Amino acid sequence: HIESLRRGGAYEEADYAEAGAAAARQIFNVSNVALAAGGAFQVVEALTAAQLANRQDKINAALRRAVSAYDETSRVPAGDKAGDALLRMATIYDERLKDPNAAMAAWLEIVRQFSGTAVAENASWRIAQSYEREGEHAKAIEAYKAFLRNYRRSSKASDAQFAIAENYEHLGQWVNAMDAYTNYINNFPKGPMVQKAREQINWIKAYRL
């Protein structure tokens, strides 16, 4: 498919397809990504929103180079910068190219390779938010629960607990939603959403049970 696009002159589409396919396959040599991919990321991140519309082909080419670099730099150590580079790549996919599948592949790889680190905490949070944004509420609940298990002391822990309750509501699982709101009140008594949690519990009791 990619080669046929190139033969037909659709170079921009081919570059993006290759970058997306590489991310989806998770061909990441994450310990070495930063040195090889840094230049490509700088090209992308230097562009303004206005330039994005006119230079999409260059963005896609930069992403393609960044992704393919994973396989080309396996003998060059890059230390702790690899996780940061992967996170930057995922952000580009998610926020600029609107490709949630490619972004998810990168976030999952970060969580797998860098568990317990700040960059993995960030990726774990983004995974849960992405599922919720896409309307995959059951997956969002599991992702938020995983975030709480692994990053209980995170500043986002209370937000994760509240999000669990909200996603249960989206699924119509009212008892589970009440339990989740109750957990929020008990575990985060000074949280900013305590009053809202109480209101939701009362609303569920009055109108849904």
mmCIF file of C-alpha atoms in Angstrom, residues 14-207:
data_model
loop_
_atom_site.group_PDB
_atom_site.id
_atom_site.type_symbol
_atom_site.label_atom_id
_atom_site.label_comp_id
_atom_site.label_asym_id
_atom_site.label_seq_id
_atom_site.Cartn_x
_atom_site.Cartn_y
_atom_site.Cartn_z
ATOM 1 C CA ALA A 14 2.896 7.463 1.920
ATOM 2 C CA ASP A 15 5.073 9.133 4.559
ATOM 3 C CA TYR A 16 2.179 9.336 7.002
ATOM 4 C CA ALA A 17 1.090 5.776 6.287
ATOM 5 C CA GLU A 18 4.603 4.514 6.954
ATOM 6 C CA ALA A 19 4.901 6.474 10.189
ATOM 7 C CA GLY A 20 1.507 5.313 11.385
ATOM 8 C CA ALA A 21 2.157 1.694 10.465
ATOM 9 C CA ALA A 22 5.487 1.718 12.252
ATOM 10 C CA ALA A 23 3.931 3.121 15.397
ATOM 11 C CA ALA A 24 1.048 0.663 15.258
ATOM 12 C CA ARG A 25 3.513 -2.231 15.007
ATOM 13 C CA GLN A 26 5.455 -0.764 17.935
ATOM 14 C CA ILE A 27 8.848 -1.196 16.255
ATOM 15 C CA PHE A 28 10.529 0.787 18.990
ATOM 16 C CA ASN A 29 14.166 0.487 20.025
ATOM 17 C CA VAL A 30 13.284 2.820 22.850
ATOM 18 C CA SER A 31 16.670 2.865 24.550
ATOM 19 C CA ASN A 32 18.167 4.573 21.508
ATOM 20 C CA VAL A 33 15.448 6.748 20.069
ATOM 21 C CA ALA A 34 16.503 10.175 21.307
ATOM 22 C CA LEU A 35 19.791 10.549 19.462
ATOM 23 C CA ALA A 36 18.436 9.526 16.091
ATOM 24 C CA ALA A 37 15.008 11.095 16.270
ATOM 25 C CA GLY A 38 15.768 14.381 18.014
ATOM 26 C CA GLY A 39 16.269 16.327 14.820
ATOM 27 C CA ALA A 40 13.015 15.130 13.333
ATOM 28 C CA PHE A 41 11.075 16.085 16.439
ATOM 29 C CA GLN A 42 12.629 19.560 16.407
ATOM 30 C CA VAL A 43 11.469 20.051 12.841
ATOM 31 C CA VAL A 44 7.917 19.184 13.807
ATOM 32 C CA GLU A 45 7.750 21.098 17.065
ATOM 33 C CA ALA A 46 9.178 24.284 15.528
ATOM 34 C CA LEU A 47 6.165 24.664 13.253
ATOM 35 C CA THR A 48 3.310 26.975 14.171
ATOM 36 C CA ALA A 49 -0.314 26.029 13.694
ATOM 37 C CA ALA A 50 -0.456 28.100 10.501
ATOM 38 C CA GLN A 51 2.614 26.389 9.103
ATOM 39 C CA LEU A 52 1.120 23.009 9.886
ATOM 40 C CA ALA A 53 -1.537 23.402 7.242
ATOM 41 C CA ASN A 54 1.016 24.216 4.556
ATOM 42 C CA ARG A 55 3.761 21.826 5.573
ATOM 43 C CA GLN A 56 1.953 18.639 6.425
ATOM 44 C CA ASP A 57 4.146 16.720 4.010
ATOM 45 C CA LYS A 58 7.281 17.773 5.874
ATOM 46 C CA ILE A 59 5.721 16.897 9.211
ATOM 47 C CA ASN A 60 4.845 13.446 7.989
ATOM 48 C CA ALA A 61 8.320 12.959 6.567
ATOM 49 C CA ALA A 62 9.841 14.004 9.885
ATOM 50 C CA LEU A 63 7.626 11.568 11.733
ATOM 51 C CA ARG A 64 8.528 8.811 9.316
ATOM 52 C CA ARG A 65 12.237 9.460 9.898
ATOM 53 C CA ALA A 66 11.701 9.516 13.654
ATOM 54 C CA VAL A 67 9.869 6.209 13.669
ATOM 55 C CA SER A 68 12.238 4.448 11.301
ATOM 56 C CA ALA A 69 15.158 5.684 13.383
ATOM 57 C CA TYR A 70 14.178 3.237 16.122
ATOM 58 C CA ASP A 71 15.360 0.351 14.031
ATOM 59 C CA GLU A 72 18.524 2.051 12.844
ATOM 60 C CA THR A 73 20.110 3.037 16.150
ATOM 61 C CA SER A 74 20.065 -0.134 18.217
ATOM 62 C CA ARG A 75 23.787 0.135 18.974
ATOM 63 C CA VAL A 76 23.728 3.755 20.130
ATOM 64 C CA PRO A 77 22.770 4.263 23.798
ATOM 65 C CA ALA A 78 20.470 7.164 24.580
ATOM 66 C CA GLY A 79 19.737 6.715 28.284
ATOM 67 C CA ASP A 80 16.714 8.262 29.946
ATOM 68 C CA LYS A 81 15.929 10.537 27.008
ATOM 69 C CA ALA A 82 14.255 7.711 25.118
ATOM 70 C CA GLY A 83 11.035 7.837 27.131
ATOM 71 C CA ASP A 84 10.789 11.594 26.733
ATOM 72 C CA ALA A 85 11.302 11.284 22.984
ATOM 73 C CA LEU A 86 8.578 8.644 22.706
ATOM 74 C CA LEU A 87 6.214 10.828 24.717
ATOM 75 C CA ARG A 88 6.908 13.758 22.402
ATOM 76 C CA MET A 89 6.166 11.555 19.432
ATOM 77 C CA ALA A 90 2.891 10.357 20.965
ATOM 78 C CA THR A 91 1.879 13.958 21.617
ATOM 79 C CA ILE A 92 2.513 14.858 17.991
ATOM 80 C CA TYR A 93 0.384 11.949 16.828
ATOM 81 C CA ASP A 94 -2.399 12.758 19.278
ATOM 82 C CA GLU A 95 -2.600 16.543 19.209
ATOM 83 C CA ARG A 96 -1.292 17.488 15.775
ATOM 84 C CA LEU A 97 -1.973 14.584 13.462
ATOM 85 C CA LYS A 98 -5.125 13.424 15.286
ATOM 86 C CA ASP A 99 -4.057 9.773 15.080
ATOM 87 C CA PRO A 100 -5.180 8.189 18.377
ATOM 88 C CA ASN A 101 -4.129 4.669 17.374
ATOM 89 C CA ALA A 102 -0.520 5.640 16.708
ATOM 90 C CA ALA A 103 -0.447 7.748 19.875
ATOM 91 C CA MET A 104 -1.844 4.849 21.911
ATOM 92 C CA ALA A 105 0.857 2.513 20.580
ATOM 93 C CA ALA A 106 3.554 4.914 21.757
ATOM 94 C CA TRP A 107 1.955 5.471 25.179
ATOM 95 C CA LEU A 108 1.610 1.731 25.762
ATOM 96 C CA GLU A 109 5.240 1.226 24.841
ATOM 97 C CA ILE A 110 6.297 3.925 27.309
ATOM 98 C CA VAL A 111 4.313 2.264 30.103
ATOM 99 C CA ARG A 112 5.868 -1.099 29.250
ATOM 100 C CA GLN A 113 9.450 0.122 29.033
ATOM 101 C CA PHE A 114 9.566 2.858 31.688
ATOM 102 C CA SER A 115 7.149 1.684 34.391
ATOM 103 C CA GLY A 116 7.288 3.748 37.573
ATOM 104 C CA THR A 117 8.870 6.808 35.988
ATOM 105 C CA ALA A 118 7.401 10.277 35.532
ATOM 106 C CA VAL A 119 7.165 9.792 31.785
ATOM 107 C CA ALA A 120 5.264 6.512 32.270
ATOM 108 C CA GLU A 121 2.914 8.245 34.706
ATOM 109 C CA ASN A 122 2.205 10.853 32.041
ATOM 110 C CA ALA A 123 1.651 8.189 29.386
ATOM 111 C CA SER A 124 -0.592 6.149 31.689
ATOM 112 C CA TRP A 125 -2.777 9.181 32.292
ATOM 113 C CA ARG A 126 -2.991 9.946 28.588
ATOM 114 C CA ILE A 127 -4.021 6.361 27.839
ATOM 115 C CA ALA A 128 -6.986 6.653 30.193
ATOM 116 C CA GLN A 129 -7.976 10.049 28.841
ATOM 117 C CA SER A 130 -7.764 8.846 25.262
ATOM 118 C CA TYR A 131 -10.071 5.903 25.951
ATOM 119 C CA GLU A 132 -12.539 8.219 27.662
ATOM 120 C CA ARG A 133 -12.378 10.744 24.826
ATOM 121 C CA GLU A 134 -13.058 7.996 22.291
ATOM 122 C CA GLY A 135 -16.101 6.833 24.274
ATOM 123 C CA GLU A 136 -14.505 3.531 25.315
ATOM 124 C CA HIS A 137 -15.668 3.886 28.893
ATOM 125 C CA ALA A 138 -14.973 0.326 30.076
ATOM 126 C CA LYS A 139 -11.377 0.582 28.875
ATOM 127 C CA ALA A 140 -11.111 4.046 30.404
ATOM 128 C CA ILE A 141 -12.188 2.693 33.787
ATOM 129 C CA GLU A 142 -9.549 -0.037 33.701
ATOM 130 C CA ALA A 143 -6.906 2.459 32.605
ATOM 131 C CA TYR A 144 -7.780 4.900 35.395
ATOM 132 C CA LYS A 145 -7.721 2.037 37.905
ATOM 133 C CA ALA A 146 -4.288 1.003 36.644
ATOM 134 C CA PHE A 147 -3.142 4.605 37.014
ATOM 135 C CA LEU A 148 -4.333 4.649 40.629
ATOM 136 C CA ARG A 149 -2.617 1.356 41.417
ATOM 137 C CA ASN A 150 0.701 2.500 40.007
ATOM 138 C CA TYR A 151 0.690 6.208 40.845
ATOM 139 C CA ARG A 152 -1.357 6.537 44.011
ATOM 140 C CA ARG A 153 0.622 9.581 45.136
ATOM 141 C CA SER A 154 0.220 11.396 41.838
ATOM 142 C CA SER A 155 -1.350 14.850 41.818
ATOM 143 C CA LYS A 156 -3.841 13.389 39.337
ATOM 144 C CA ALA A 157 -4.911 10.510 41.612
ATOM 145 C CA SER A 158 -8.087 12.237 42.787
ATOM 146 C CA ASP A 159 -8.987 13.129 39.199
ATOM 147 C CA ALA A 160 -8.545 9.488 38.220
ATOM 148 C CA GLN A 161 -10.881 8.310 40.992
ATOM 149 C CA PHE A 162 -13.535 10.833 40.004
ATOM 150 C CA ALA A 163 -13.170 9.870 36.343
ATOM 151 C CA ILE A 164 -13.795 6.230 37.238
ATOM 152 C CA ALA A 165 -17.131 7.217 38.760
ATOM 153 C CA GLU A 166 -18.080 9.344 35.757
ATOM 154 C CA ASN A 167 -17.278 6.574 33.313
ATOM 155 C CA TYR A 168 -19.389 4.124 35.297
ATOM 156 C CA GLU A 169 -22.237 6.609 34.924
ATOM 157 C CA HIS A 170 -21.720 6.674 31.159
ATOM 158 C CA LEU A 171 -22.107 2.891 31.197
ATOM 159 C CA GLY A 172 -25.244 3.083 33.319
ATOM 160 C CA GLN A 173 -23.563 1.107 36.109
ATOM 161 C CA TRP A 174 -25.095 3.164 38.859
ATOM 162 C CA VAL A 175 -24.083 1.101 41.904
ATOM 163 C CA ASN A 176 -20.480 1.006 40.730
ATOM 164 C CA ALA A 177 -20.630 4.742 40.100
ATOM 165 C CA MET A 178 -21.890 5.359 43.637
ATOM 166 C CA ASP A 179 -19.133 3.183 45.066
ATOM 167 C CA ALA A 180 -16.535 5.074 43.042
ATOM 168 C CA TYR A 181 -17.852 8.453 44.191
ATOM 169 C CA THR A 182 -17.832 7.172 47.780
ATOM 170 C CA ASN A 183 -14.220 6.087 47.347
ATOM 171 C CA TYR A 184 -13.408 9.579 46.124
ATOM 172 C CA ILE A 185 -14.955 11.152 49.223
ATOM 173 C CA ASN A 186 -13.226 8.701 51.579
ATOM 174 C CA ASN A 187 -9.805 8.713 49.937
ATOM 175 C CA PHE A 188 -9.653 12.381 48.953
ATOM 176 C CA PRO A 189 -11.675 14.193 51.653
ATOM 177 C CA LYS A 190 -10.083 17.521 50.722
ATOM 178 C CA GLY A 191 -10.459 16.985 46.993
ATOM 179 C CA PRO A 192 -12.038 19.733 44.882
ATOM 180 C CA MET A 193 -14.878 17.472 43.721
ATOM 181 C CA VAL A 194 -16.113 16.183 47.089
ATOM 182 C CA GLN A 195 -19.316 18.219 46.980
ATOM 183 C CA LYS A 196 -19.967 17.183 43.389
ATOM 184 C CA ALA A 197 -19.421 13.530 44.340
ATOM 185 C CA ARG A 198 -22.004 13.832 47.133
ATOM 186 C CA GLU A 199 -24.461 15.445 44.736
ATOM 187 C CA GLN A 200 -24.015 12.666 42.202
ATOM 188 C CA ILE A 201 -24.540 9.991 44.851
ATOM 189 C CA ASN A 202 -27.796 11.663 45.924
ATOM 190 C CA TRP A 203 -28.911 12.046 42.293
ATOM 191 C CA ILE A 204 -28.277 8.378 41.551
ATOM 192 C CA LYS A 205 -30.188 7.320 44.672
ATOM 193 C CA ALA A 206 -33.105 9.565 43.736
ATOM 194 C CA TYR A 207 -33.403 8.921 40.026
#
